[in-house]
C-alpha cells in the first residue's frame, strides 16, 4: 500500500542505521481536531519523530495522503521497540531456547524484532507518546498563548485538553485479523487460538479468554452432577413450588447435600488449577517478570507543579490528605446512597412478591402462575440498570479522587464496583436464604436470574451492537480493495471504542457466585452456565474482531484484582453452603430426633464450617500456585538478572564508592520487587 511503502517519502527519518527498513507497518492512528492548523500538525509530527534526548518520542510519523488533513499515522523503529521491551520488563526467547528477561545490550542473542508482537508494538507506541514531557517552557505553533507548555508538562495530555488530539487507537492488520477470525469463531473448532489472541490483541485480553475457556470447561463436572441430581430426584421439580417445612424425599435432599459439599471443594480446586495455568501462560507470553518502575503520573492526574521527593522529577503533586478527604466526604456517601437504592429495590421486590402471591391464591389461574415471576424479572431489570449507572458514577468518583498511578486508579474503580456488585446481585439471595429461610423462593429467584440475566447480556452485548453495525454503521464504512489506505483507516475510526473487559469479568464473577454460593438449591445452575458460556466464547470473539475498534492492551502477568475477587467468593462459598444445608428438612429432622436445641445446632454448624474451611485451606496449600518447572524458570531468571547487574557494575569505570552506591540502589529496587535481600561485596 501507498503508506506502507513510503519509507523515504512521507515517513519521518530514523537516526539509527539499523532501524532503516524497506517496510514500515502503520501501528496507531492519531486523529486531530478539525480546526488544527497545518503548522500545529507539522510540529506534532516533528515531536513524534525527534529522539528522546531532544524531548521527542523517537517514533515514526506519516501525515497521511493529505499533509493538511486531520490524521497522523504512527509506527515505531526497531531500536525504540527493543528499548521499550527492556524497560517494560518483557521476557523473550533467548538463543538457548529459554525465556529470558530481554536486555537491549544483549539483543543479538535474542531473536529479531519480529518477536515483539503486534499488540506489544502498538502499546509501546502509546506508551512512548503519553510519556513525552516538555523539557522547557515552549509555545505550540498554531495555538494561542493560553496553551503554552510549562517545563515537565505532559505534552500529549495538554494537546488532548486543548482539543488538538481528539482520538488515538491501534490499527487492525486485516490479513492477521482474517486468519485469527477463521481460527477463532468461524469454524467448528472447540479450542481457542490463545497464543494468536495474545499476539494480536495483547495479554490482558488473552488472559480473559483463557480464563473464560478454562472456567467453561471446568463447569462440566458440576453440570454432570447437577443433571444426575435433577434426573434421579423425582421430587426435584416439585421442589420448585414446595416450602421449606414440607417433606421431601431423602434422595433429593441428599443430592443437594452432595452438591453443596462438591461446590465448596470444586471452587477451591478450580481457582488453584487456574493459578497454575495462569503462571504457565505468563511465562509463555513473556510477562512473568514485568518491571515495576517509578512510573510517570497517569494522564488524568492533576495538581500543583513541584518536585517529586522520590524521583526528583518536576511533576504535578497532590496531597494525600486531600485525596483521603475526598474519598471520605464524597465517595463513601455516594457509594452508600447506591447501596441504599439496592435495599429499596429489595423491599419493593418483597412487597410485589407478596401482592402477586395473594392474587394467585385468589384467582389460581395459569396467568397468575406466570405472574408469580413478574417481581423477580422486574427486580432483575432494575438491578441491571442500577449497575450500569453506578459503573459510570464509580468512574467519575475515582477521577475526582485524583490518583497518581494508573494501577491505583483501576484498583479503586474495581473495588467500588465489586462492593456494589456483590451487594446488588447477592443481597436479595442471602436475605431470602438466611432471613426468610424460603428455599422455594430462593430457587425460583436463582432460576430467574440465570435465564433472564443471560438473555439480557446476550442481547445487549452482541445483538444490539451487531444490528447497529449491520444497518447503521456499515453503510458509512463501505470500502473497495483499491481505496486509499487512509480511507480504510478512517473507516476503522467509525467503529465504537471497545468498552473494556470490566463488564465481562463482572458477568463471570456473578456467574461464579451463583454457582459456588447457591447451586445446592438449584442443581441445574452449572448446566445453564455451561450452555451460556459456550456461546459466550464465540460471541465475545466476534465482538472483539468485528464490532469494536482494536483496543490498546498493556502487558499483564495475570488477571490482577479479579483473581482476588474470585478467591474471596470461593471462600465465602463455604459459609454459604454450610448454612444452606441447615435449611434442608433432613438436617432439621436429624437435629430434632437428636433433641438438639437451637444453641447446639448453631455451635455444630460453626464447627462444621470451620472444619470445611480448614480442609479448603489444606487443599489450596497442597496444590502449588505455579508448576515446579515455572518456579525453577522464575528463580533462574532472577539469578541471571543479579549476575548481569553485578557484571555491569564491576566493569563500570566509576570509582569504587560510586559503584557501591549504584549497586546498592539497583539491588534495593530489584530486591524490593523480587522480595530478595542481597549483599554484594565490591572490591576496588
XYZ file of C-alpha atoms in Angstrom:
684
model
C 0.000 0.000 0.000
C 0.992 3.568 -0.520
C 1.524 4.461 3.130
C 3.158 1.131 3.911
C 5.680 1.517 1.084
C 6.686 5.115 1.779
C 9.861 4.988 3.819
C 11.908 7.722 2.191
C 8.985 9.990 1.316
C 6.339 10.749 3.890
C 7.610 8.927 6.986
C 9.888 10.805 9.342
C 13.553 9.803 9.122
C 15.254 7.466 11.576
C 18.620 8.431 13.026
C 19.790 4.861 13.721
C 21.135 2.977 10.646
C 19.937 -0.389 11.974
C 16.345 0.904 12.012
C 16.219 1.722 8.286
C 13.764 -0.646 6.611
C 12.042 -1.049 3.260
C 8.739 -1.569 5.020
C 7.034 0.452 7.712
C 3.962 -1.076 9.359
C 1.349 1.507 10.374
C 0.538 0.794 14.020
C -1.510 3.646 15.509
C -3.786 6.336 14.091
C -3.915 9.770 15.728
C -6.895 11.946 14.853
C -6.584 15.710 15.148
C -9.283 18.291 15.697
C -10.974 19.760 12.629
C -9.602 23.244 13.340
C -5.981 22.214 13.872
C -3.717 24.320 11.668
C -1.057 22.787 9.357
C 1.840 24.238 11.383
C 0.494 22.546 14.521
C 0.324 19.211 12.708
C 3.881 19.628 11.420
C 5.074 20.397 14.966
C 3.384 17.252 16.330
C 4.943 15.104 13.586
C 8.360 16.563 14.395
C 7.772 15.876 18.102
C 6.843 12.248 17.380
C 9.928 11.679 15.229
C 12.520 13.517 17.380
C 14.962 11.467 19.500
C 14.138 11.075 23.174
C 17.213 13.070 24.208
C 15.690 16.030 22.346
C 12.318 15.630 24.075
C 10.637 13.561 21.361
C 9.087 10.089 21.258
C 11.644 8.505 18.861
C 8.851 7.096 16.693
C 7.906 7.276 13.013
C 5.104 9.532 11.791
C 3.307 9.919 8.454
C 0.936 12.818 7.694
C -1.416 10.719 5.556
C -2.314 11.332 1.930
C -3.144 14.961 2.682
C -0.414 16.834 4.549
C -3.023 19.255 5.888
C -5.506 16.503 6.830
C -6.641 15.552 10.325
C -4.803 12.236 10.793
C -1.265 11.156 11.654
C -0.193 7.532 11.201
C 2.435 6.401 13.708
C 4.856 3.486 13.666
C 7.955 2.565 15.682
C 11.580 1.890 14.642
C 13.349 -1.249 15.783
C 15.571 0.327 18.450
C 12.678 2.126 20.128
C 10.742 -1.144 20.284
C 13.675 -3.024 21.768
C 14.493 -0.391 24.395
C 10.845 -0.218 25.463
C 10.714 -4.026 25.602
C 13.553 -3.946 28.133
C 12.016 -1.070 30.086
C 8.665 -2.861 30.371
C 10.424 -5.979 31.685
C 9.201 -8.322 28.951
C 10.786 -11.742 28.522
C 11.707 -13.104 25.104
C 13.180 -16.311 23.687
C 16.959 -16.451 24.118
C 19.366 -18.220 21.766
C 19.291 -21.216 24.132
C 15.552 -21.550 23.547
C 14.675 -20.439 27.103
C 12.644 -17.371 28.018
C 14.877 -14.632 29.460
C 14.317 -11.045 30.526
C 15.123 -9.014 27.424
C 18.260 -6.871 27.522
C 18.963 -4.293 24.842
C 22.743 -4.661 25.280
C 22.391 -8.407 24.659
C 19.842 -8.074 21.835
C 21.958 -10.029 19.334
C 21.409 -13.205 21.349
C 17.641 -12.848 21.100
C 15.501 -13.278 18.038
C 14.948 -10.338 15.701
C 12.480 -7.540 16.411
C 9.566 -9.539 14.961
C 9.314 -11.323 18.313
C 7.721 -8.117 19.603
C 4.067 -8.914 18.940
C 1.704 -6.565 17.148
C -0.163 -5.802 20.379
C 3.119 -5.027 22.189
C 4.324 -2.762 19.375
C 1.078 -0.793 19.412
C 1.135 -0.465 23.183
C 4.764 0.726 23.054
C 3.713 3.499 20.631
C 1.039 4.634 23.105
C 3.489 4.251 25.998
C 6.086 6.471 24.310
C 3.613 9.120 23.114
C 1.957 9.524 26.516
C 5.352 9.697 28.229
C 6.639 12.731 26.293
C 7.152 15.763 28.545
C 8.249 19.311 27.790
C 11.966 19.832 28.515
C 11.442 23.570 28.815
C 8.684 26.169 28.553
C 7.548 26.335 24.952
C 4.679 27.509 22.786
C 2.839 25.173 20.414
C 2.728 26.654 16.884
C -0.778 27.490 15.739
C -2.218 27.685 19.285
C -2.858 30.726 21.424
C -0.636 31.648 24.347
C -3.200 30.105 26.712
C -1.846 26.679 25.742
C 1.840 27.375 26.440
C 3.580 24.274 27.751
C 5.431 24.537 31.045
C 8.556 22.595 31.963
C 7.735 18.892 32.648
C 4.163 19.222 31.360
C 2.781 16.064 29.787
C 2.597 17.194 26.162
C 0.138 14.542 24.978
C -2.262 15.259 27.824
C -2.116 19.021 27.170
C -2.792 18.524 23.456
C -5.821 16.369 24.313
C -7.130 19.004 26.725
C -6.706 21.706 24.044
C -8.715 19.647 21.520
C -5.715 19.241 19.224
C -5.732 15.451 19.610
C -9.243 14.019 19.709
C -8.585 10.295 19.339
C -5.872 7.651 19.202
C -6.329 3.945 18.537
C -4.340 0.952 17.216
C -4.936 -0.109 13.644
C -6.122 -3.535 12.571
C -3.920 -5.671 10.359
C -6.573 -7.095 8.058
C -4.577 -10.162 6.994
C -3.811 -11.189 10.576
C -7.375 -10.389 11.642
C -8.820 -12.610 8.907
C -6.585 -15.538 9.898
C -7.441 -15.087 13.566
C -11.182 -14.891 12.870
C -11.141 -18.133 10.879
C -9.274 -19.947 13.649
C -11.313 -18.420 16.472
C -15.052 -18.266 15.811
C -15.749 -19.044 12.148
C -15.122 -22.788 12.255
C -16.328 -25.710 14.349
C -13.192 -25.992 16.460
C -13.587 -26.137 20.248
C -10.079 -24.976 21.229
C -9.263 -21.265 21.160
C -6.071 -19.970 19.456
C -4.946 -18.275 22.687
C -1.369 -17.612 21.541
C -2.681 -15.839 18.434
C -5.156 -13.866 20.553
C -2.320 -12.762 22.842
C -0.131 -11.810 19.879
C -2.831 -9.788 18.133
C -4.919 -8.311 20.972
C -2.487 -8.436 23.901
C -2.052 -10.354 27.134
C -4.864 -8.677 29.106
C -7.420 -9.862 26.541
C -5.575 -13.158 26.158
C -5.904 -13.827 29.889
C -9.620 -13.035 29.822
C -10.347 -15.507 27.026
C -8.071 -18.100 28.595
C -9.946 -17.761 31.896
C -13.312 -17.902 30.112
C -12.196 -21.057 28.297
C -10.828 -22.702 31.457
C -13.903 -21.745 33.510
C -16.308 -23.002 30.820
C -14.759 -26.457 30.602
C -14.431 -26.598 34.395
C -18.235 -26.364 34.540
C -18.523 -29.889 33.102
C -18.137 -31.780 36.447
C -20.747 -29.687 38.363
C -23.031 -29.763 35.304
C -22.901 -33.581 35.132
C -23.502 -33.798 38.871
C -26.403 -31.337 38.649
C -28.022 -33.264 35.799
C -27.683 -36.511 37.753
C -29.261 -34.988 40.864
C -32.117 -33.498 38.829
C -32.705 -36.740 36.915
C -32.641 -39.117 39.859
C -34.544 -36.764 42.186
C -38.184 -37.485 41.400
C -39.199 -34.653 43.656
C -36.796 -32.038 42.251
C -39.338 -30.364 40.012
C -41.977 -30.436 42.734
C -39.494 -28.581 44.920
C -39.971 -25.583 42.662
C -43.292 -24.984 44.448
C -42.620 -26.547 47.891
C -41.959 -24.614 51.072
C -39.134 -25.354 53.477
C -41.316 -27.072 56.040
C -42.803 -29.537 53.592
C -41.431 -33.055 53.450
C -39.103 -34.081 50.677
C -37.731 -37.339 49.546
C -34.468 -38.360 51.080
C -32.760 -38.760 47.747
C -33.436 -35.193 46.703
C -32.193 -33.669 49.944
C -29.179 -35.974 49.944
C -28.378 -34.855 46.421
C -28.456 -31.227 47.468
C -26.108 -32.010 50.337
C -23.690 -33.645 47.889
C -23.994 -30.598 45.598
C -23.202 -28.215 48.471
C -20.064 -30.071 49.580
C -18.961 -30.547 45.969
C -19.366 -26.803 45.214
C -17.162 -25.864 48.156
C -14.248 -28.051 47.072
C -14.791 -27.553 43.327
C -14.369 -23.766 43.674
C -11.052 -24.261 45.511
C -9.623 -26.762 43.036
C -10.785 -24.624 40.128
C -9.025 -21.472 41.400
C -5.799 -23.324 42.295
C -5.604 -25.014 38.906
C -6.341 -21.707 37.183
C -3.435 -20.041 39.007
C -1.149 -22.779 37.731
C -2.380 -22.294 34.182
C -2.097 -18.518 34.542
C 1.568 -18.738 35.576
C 2.291 -21.049 32.617
C 0.686 -18.592 30.194
C 2.552 -15.697 31.790
C 5.849 -17.474 31.170
C 4.933 -18.467 27.619
C 3.808 -14.945 26.748
C 6.889 -13.298 28.281
C 5.110 -11.468 31.119
C 6.457 -13.374 34.116
C 8.767 -10.559 35.247
C 7.098 -7.303 34.273
C 9.095 -4.339 35.542
C 7.946 -2.273 38.488
C 9.156 1.253 37.929
C 8.561 4.733 39.244
C 6.059 5.486 36.522
C 5.073 8.852 35.203
C 1.732 10.134 36.559
C -1.268 8.891 34.635
C -2.604 11.337 32.017
C -5.667 12.349 34.088
C -3.654 13.237 37.203
C -3.506 16.926 38.121
C -2.052 19.110 40.891
C 0.370 21.915 41.638
C 3.701 21.601 39.826
C 6.546 20.619 42.145
C 9.484 18.263 42.671
C 8.615 14.644 43.423
C 10.604 13.781 46.584
C 11.069 10.175 45.418
C 12.061 10.542 41.765
C 13.325 14.138 41.814
C 11.250 14.918 38.710
C 9.206 18.056 38.276
C 5.582 16.919 38.007
C 2.094 17.659 39.378
C 1.784 16.985 43.117
C -1.454 16.326 45.001
C -1.554 15.959 48.817
C -2.605 12.542 50.091
C -4.823 14.081 52.779
C -6.911 15.823 50.129
C -7.458 12.530 48.319
C -8.470 10.769 51.533
C -10.785 13.653 52.424
C -12.499 13.413 49.042
C -12.900 9.678 49.498
C -14.374 10.072 52.980
C -16.706 13.020 52.302
C -17.795 12.273 48.718
C -17.030 8.738 47.536
C -18.165 6.823 50.629
C -21.528 8.657 50.972
C -22.311 8.259 47.256
C -21.488 4.540 47.363
C -23.671 4.270 50.474
C -26.505 6.011 48.612
C -26.411 3.431 45.833
C -26.323 0.590 48.350
C -29.437 2.169 49.869
C -31.081 2.082 46.444
C -30.293 -1.644 46.335
C -32.073 -2.110 49.672
C -35.014 -0.040 48.432
C -35.312 -2.224 45.347
C -35.187 -5.324 47.549
C -38.044 -4.011 49.747
C -40.166 -3.223 46.686
C -39.444 -6.724 45.378
C -40.728 -8.299 48.591
C -43.834 -6.118 48.514
C -44.534 -7.108 44.900
C -43.891 -10.775 45.724
C -46.489 -10.658 48.492
C -49.041 -8.951 46.244
C -48.797 -11.496 43.411
C -48.924 -14.376 45.917
C -52.213 -13.039 47.256
C -53.510 -12.569 43.725
C -52.559 -16.128 42.808
C -54.268 -17.537 45.880
C -57.416 -15.605 44.996
C -57.559 -16.409 41.248
C -55.403 -19.579 40.964
C -55.128 -19.488 37.162
C -52.389 -20.041 34.576
C -51.965 -16.291 34.136
C -51.417 -15.698 37.829
C -48.966 -18.630 37.866
C -46.908 -16.820 35.219
C -47.361 -13.546 37.078
C -45.569 -15.041 40.085
C -42.279 -14.477 38.217
C -43.019 -10.802 37.428
C -41.489 -9.307 40.624
C -38.243 -11.257 40.082
C -37.992 -10.243 36.418
C -38.675 -6.557 37.176
C -36.188 -6.559 40.033
C -33.509 -8.118 37.809
C -34.051 -5.379 35.210
C -33.867 -2.760 37.983
C -30.584 -4.140 39.358
C -29.020 -4.263 35.872
C -29.961 -0.631 35.176
C -28.671 0.407 38.600
C -25.398 -1.439 37.990
C -24.889 0.345 34.651
C -25.487 3.775 36.202
C -23.274 3.006 39.186
C -20.377 1.954 36.976
C -20.284 5.433 35.412
C -20.641 7.048 38.842
C -17.756 4.947 40.229
C -15.568 6.056 37.314
C -16.384 9.720 37.962
C -15.784 9.376 41.715
C -12.373 7.799 41.172
C -11.425 10.541 38.714
C -12.400 13.077 41.379
C -10.179 11.309 43.939
C -7.235 12.057 41.588
C -4.971 9.019 41.910
C -1.441 9.404 40.599
C -0.765 5.871 39.301
C -2.924 4.130 36.711
C -2.820 0.907 38.739
C -4.144 2.713 41.829
C -6.902 4.306 39.771
C -8.004 0.970 38.309
C -7.877 -0.764 41.696
C -10.120 1.866 43.322
C -12.631 1.728 40.457
C -12.696 -2.055 40.639
C -13.073 -2.063 44.429
C -16.059 0.301 44.263
C -17.795 -1.750 41.613
C -17.067 -5.068 43.325
C -18.623 -3.907 46.609
C -21.723 -2.724 44.791
C -21.881 -5.803 42.568
C -21.726 -8.204 45.492
C -24.408 -6.235 47.328
C -26.577 -5.695 44.252
C -26.596 -9.255 42.948
C -26.343 -11.321 46.135
C -28.047 -9.309 48.907
C -31.539 -10.483 47.930
C -30.407 -14.102 47.684
C -28.728 -14.033 51.109
C -31.785 -12.336 52.612
C -34.145 -14.963 51.147
C -31.875 -17.818 52.225
C -30.882 -16.822 55.745
C -33.535 -14.382 56.944
C -36.732 -15.532 55.271
C -35.433 -19.131 55.010
C -37.618 -19.654 51.962
C -35.861 -22.238 49.785
C -38.540 -22.413 47.055
C -38.421 -18.626 46.647
C -34.600 -18.783 46.581
C -34.740 -21.493 43.905
C -37.242 -19.558 41.801
C -35.216 -16.357 42.154
C -31.987 -18.099 41.126
C -33.646 -19.671 38.082
C -34.986 -16.260 37.023
C -31.549 -14.687 37.425
C -29.791 -17.365 35.409
C -32.228 -17.221 32.492
C -33.154 -13.516 32.335
C -29.653 -12.166 33.016
C -28.067 -14.340 30.354
C -30.680 -13.352 27.777
C -30.237 -9.664 28.615
C -26.443 -9.945 28.392
C -26.547 -11.692 25.019
C -28.933 -9.085 23.599
C -27.074 -6.027 24.929
C -23.557 -7.319 24.246
C -23.999 -8.937 20.839
C -27.400 -8.464 19.186
C -27.670 -4.687 19.637
C -24.059 -3.934 18.542
C -24.484 -6.302 15.577
C -27.691 -4.589 14.426
C -26.144 -1.141 14.814
C -23.048 -2.253 12.914
C -25.035 -4.059 10.205
C -27.703 -1.477 9.422
C -26.330 1.880 10.605
C -22.540 1.981 10.677
C -21.754 -0.408 7.814
C -23.179 1.925 5.178
C -20.614 4.530 6.211
C -17.722 2.066 6.024
C -18.135 0.629 2.549
C -14.712 0.231 1.015
C -13.169 -1.266 -2.085
C -9.869 -3.044 -2.429
C -8.409 -0.131 -4.396
C -9.443 2.538 -1.873
C -6.590 4.571 -0.352
C -5.261 3.207 2.927
C -6.178 6.484 4.616
C -9.871 5.869 3.854
C -9.630 2.385 5.329
C -8.066 3.799 8.475
C -10.868 6.364 8.738
C -13.403 3.568 8.421
C -11.889 1.903 11.473
C -12.386 5.118 13.415
C -16.162 4.923 12.827
C -16.354 1.746 14.911
C -17.260 2.288 18.583
C -14.425 2.124 21.102
C -14.040 -1.180 22.914
C -15.728 -0.728 26.346
C -13.131 -2.846 28.140
C -13.264 -6.150 29.992
C -14.879 -4.796 33.146
C -18.415 -5.906 32.368
C -17.141 -9.253 31.054
C -15.334 -10.044 34.302
C -18.316 -8.845 36.347
C -20.555 -11.239 34.414
C -18.224 -14.173 35.100
C -17.863 -13.185 38.756
C -21.640 -13.113 39.239
C -21.926 -16.482 37.479
C -19.255 -17.936 39.740
C -21.110 -16.574 42.764
C -24.403 -18.155 41.732
C -22.681 -21.499 41.219
C -20.429 -21.625 44.279
C -22.828 -19.961 46.757
C -26.304 -21.237 45.863
C -26.143 -24.102 43.363
C -27.144 -26.629 46.059
C -30.713 -25.292 45.922
C -30.822 -25.339 42.108
C -28.636 -28.165 40.718
C -29.100 -27.084 37.081
C -27.112 -23.876 37.678
C -23.907 -25.263 36.148
C -25.822 -26.675 33.151
C -27.308 -23.280 32.267
C -23.955 -21.536 32.780
C -22.172 -24.078 30.572
C -24.654 -23.571 27.725
C -24.362 -19.795 28.052
C -20.563 -19.757 28.117
C -20.166 -21.999 25.091
C -21.924 -19.306 23.082
C -20.254 -16.519 25.069
C -16.775 -17.525 23.865
C -17.716 -17.165 20.203
C -19.879 -14.086 20.655
C -17.116 -12.289 22.584
C -14.588 -13.280 19.922
C -16.868 -11.985 17.158
C -17.393 -8.794 19.116
C -13.645 -8.231 19.503
C -12.897 -8.792 15.831
C -15.868 -7.129 14.123
C -17.934 -4.800 16.280
C -15.367 -2.606 18.054
C -12.107 -0.854 17.394
C -8.986 -2.686 18.371
C -8.047 -1.665 21.949
C -4.640 -0.924 23.434
C -3.620 -3.772 25.716
C -0.854 -3.310 28.318
C 1.253 -6.368 29.185
C -0.055 -8.097 32.332
C 1.140 -11.146 34.269
C -2.302 -12.371 35.403
C -5.932 -11.305 35.929
C -4.911 -8.918 38.709
C -7.570 -7.860 41.216
C -10.193 -10.051 39.534
C -8.358 -13.188 40.619
C -8.580 -11.994 44.234
C -12.314 -11.375 43.831
C -12.893 -14.937 42.604
C -10.868 -16.324 45.521
C -12.932 -14.305 48.010
C -16.153 -15.737 46.573
C -14.634 -19.205 46.746
C -14.003 -18.690 50.474
C -17.482 -17.269 51.114
C -18.979 -20.339 49.401
C -18.012 -22.462 52.421
C -20.032 -20.274 54.785
C -22.982 -20.018 52.384
C -23.286 -23.735 51.671
C -22.884 -24.717 55.327
C -25.783 -22.551 56.389
C -27.912 -23.556 53.409
C -27.518 -27.172 54.485
C -29.077 -26.269 57.841
C -32.260 -25.327 55.976
C -32.707 -28.802 54.472
C -35.556 -30.864 56.009
C -33.248 -33.868 56.527
C -30.765 -31.909 58.690
C -33.583 -30.293 60.649
C -35.223 -33.691 61.179
C -31.948 -35.226 62.379
C -31.451 -32.344 64.794
C -34.992 -32.777 66.101
C -34.569 -36.514 66.548
C -31.291 -35.912 68.358
C -33.049 -33.460 70.690
C -30.621 -30.670 69.877
C -31.674 -27.167 70.830
C -31.032 -24.112 68.677
C -27.809 -23.230 70.521
C -26.321 -26.685 69.976
C -27.353 -26.626 66.313
C -25.635 -23.261 65.880
C -22.445 -24.486 67.554
C -22.480 -27.646 65.433
C -22.869 -25.574 62.263
C -19.958 -23.319 63.232
C -17.792 -26.361 63.983
C -18.582 -27.986 60.631
C -17.976 -24.661 58.868
C -14.517 -24.289 60.435
C -13.599 -27.890 59.605
C -14.563 -27.339 55.963
C -12.627 -24.057 55.834
C -9.575 -25.876 57.237
C -9.910 -28.607 54.611
C -10.270 -25.934 51.931
C -7.074 -24.199 53.110
C -5.173 -27.503 53.232
C -6.335 -28.309 49.709
C -5.183 -24.890 48.484
C -1.766 -25.402 50.105
C -1.364 -28.887 48.615
C -1.902 -27.506 45.085
C 1.019 -25.104 44.336
C 0.129 -21.812 42.664
C 2.648 -22.460 39.912
C 4.119 -25.644 38.407
C 7.540 -26.658 39.670
C 9.150 -26.020 36.290
C 7.778 -22.468 36.241
C 9.194 -21.839 39.729
C 12.625 -23.035 38.575
C 12.440 -20.848 35.438
C 11.490 -17.797 37.514
C 14.315 -18.348 40.002
C 16.742 -18.856 37.108
C 15.661 -15.507 35.619
C 16.181 -13.782 38.974
C 19.637 -15.346 39.324
C 20.711 -14.266 35.829
C 19.417 -10.734 36.477
C 21.542 -10.453 39.614
C 24.562 -11.835 37.748
C 24.088 -9.308 34.945
C 23.745 -6.493 37.470
C 26.947 -7.498 39.278
C 28.854 -7.790 35.979
C 27.611 -4.401 34.805
C 28.702 -2.644 37.997
C 32.038 -4.488 38.267
C 33.085 -3.372 34.767
C 31.865 0.203 35.232
C 34.584 2.906 35.008
C 33.168 4.676 38.076
C 35.036 4.837 41.384
C 34.528 2.120 43.984
C 32.326 4.398 46.104
C 30.170 5.385 43.125
C 29.873 1.756 42.027
C 28.887 0.717 45.542
C 26.233 3.425 45.724
C 24.894 2.468 42.285
C 24.899 -1.239 43.144
C 23.103 -0.752 46.456
C 20.423 1.408 44.808
C 19.905 -1.052 41.939
C 19.746 -4.069 44.182
C 17.363 -2.289 46.528
C 14.889 -1.590 43.731
C 15.273 -5.069 42.200
C 15.245 -6.805 45.555
C 12.214 -4.858 46.743
C 10.308 -6.121 43.746
C 11.506 -9.697 43.969
C 11.436 -9.926 47.754
C 15.202 -10.648 47.924
C 17.833 -9.416 50.356
C 21.171 -9.277 48.573
C 24.565 -8.265 49.951
C 27.362 -7.818 47.408
C 30.977 -7.192 48.336
C 32.688 -4.787 45.919
C 36.470 -4.522 45.764
C 38.311 -1.659 44.160
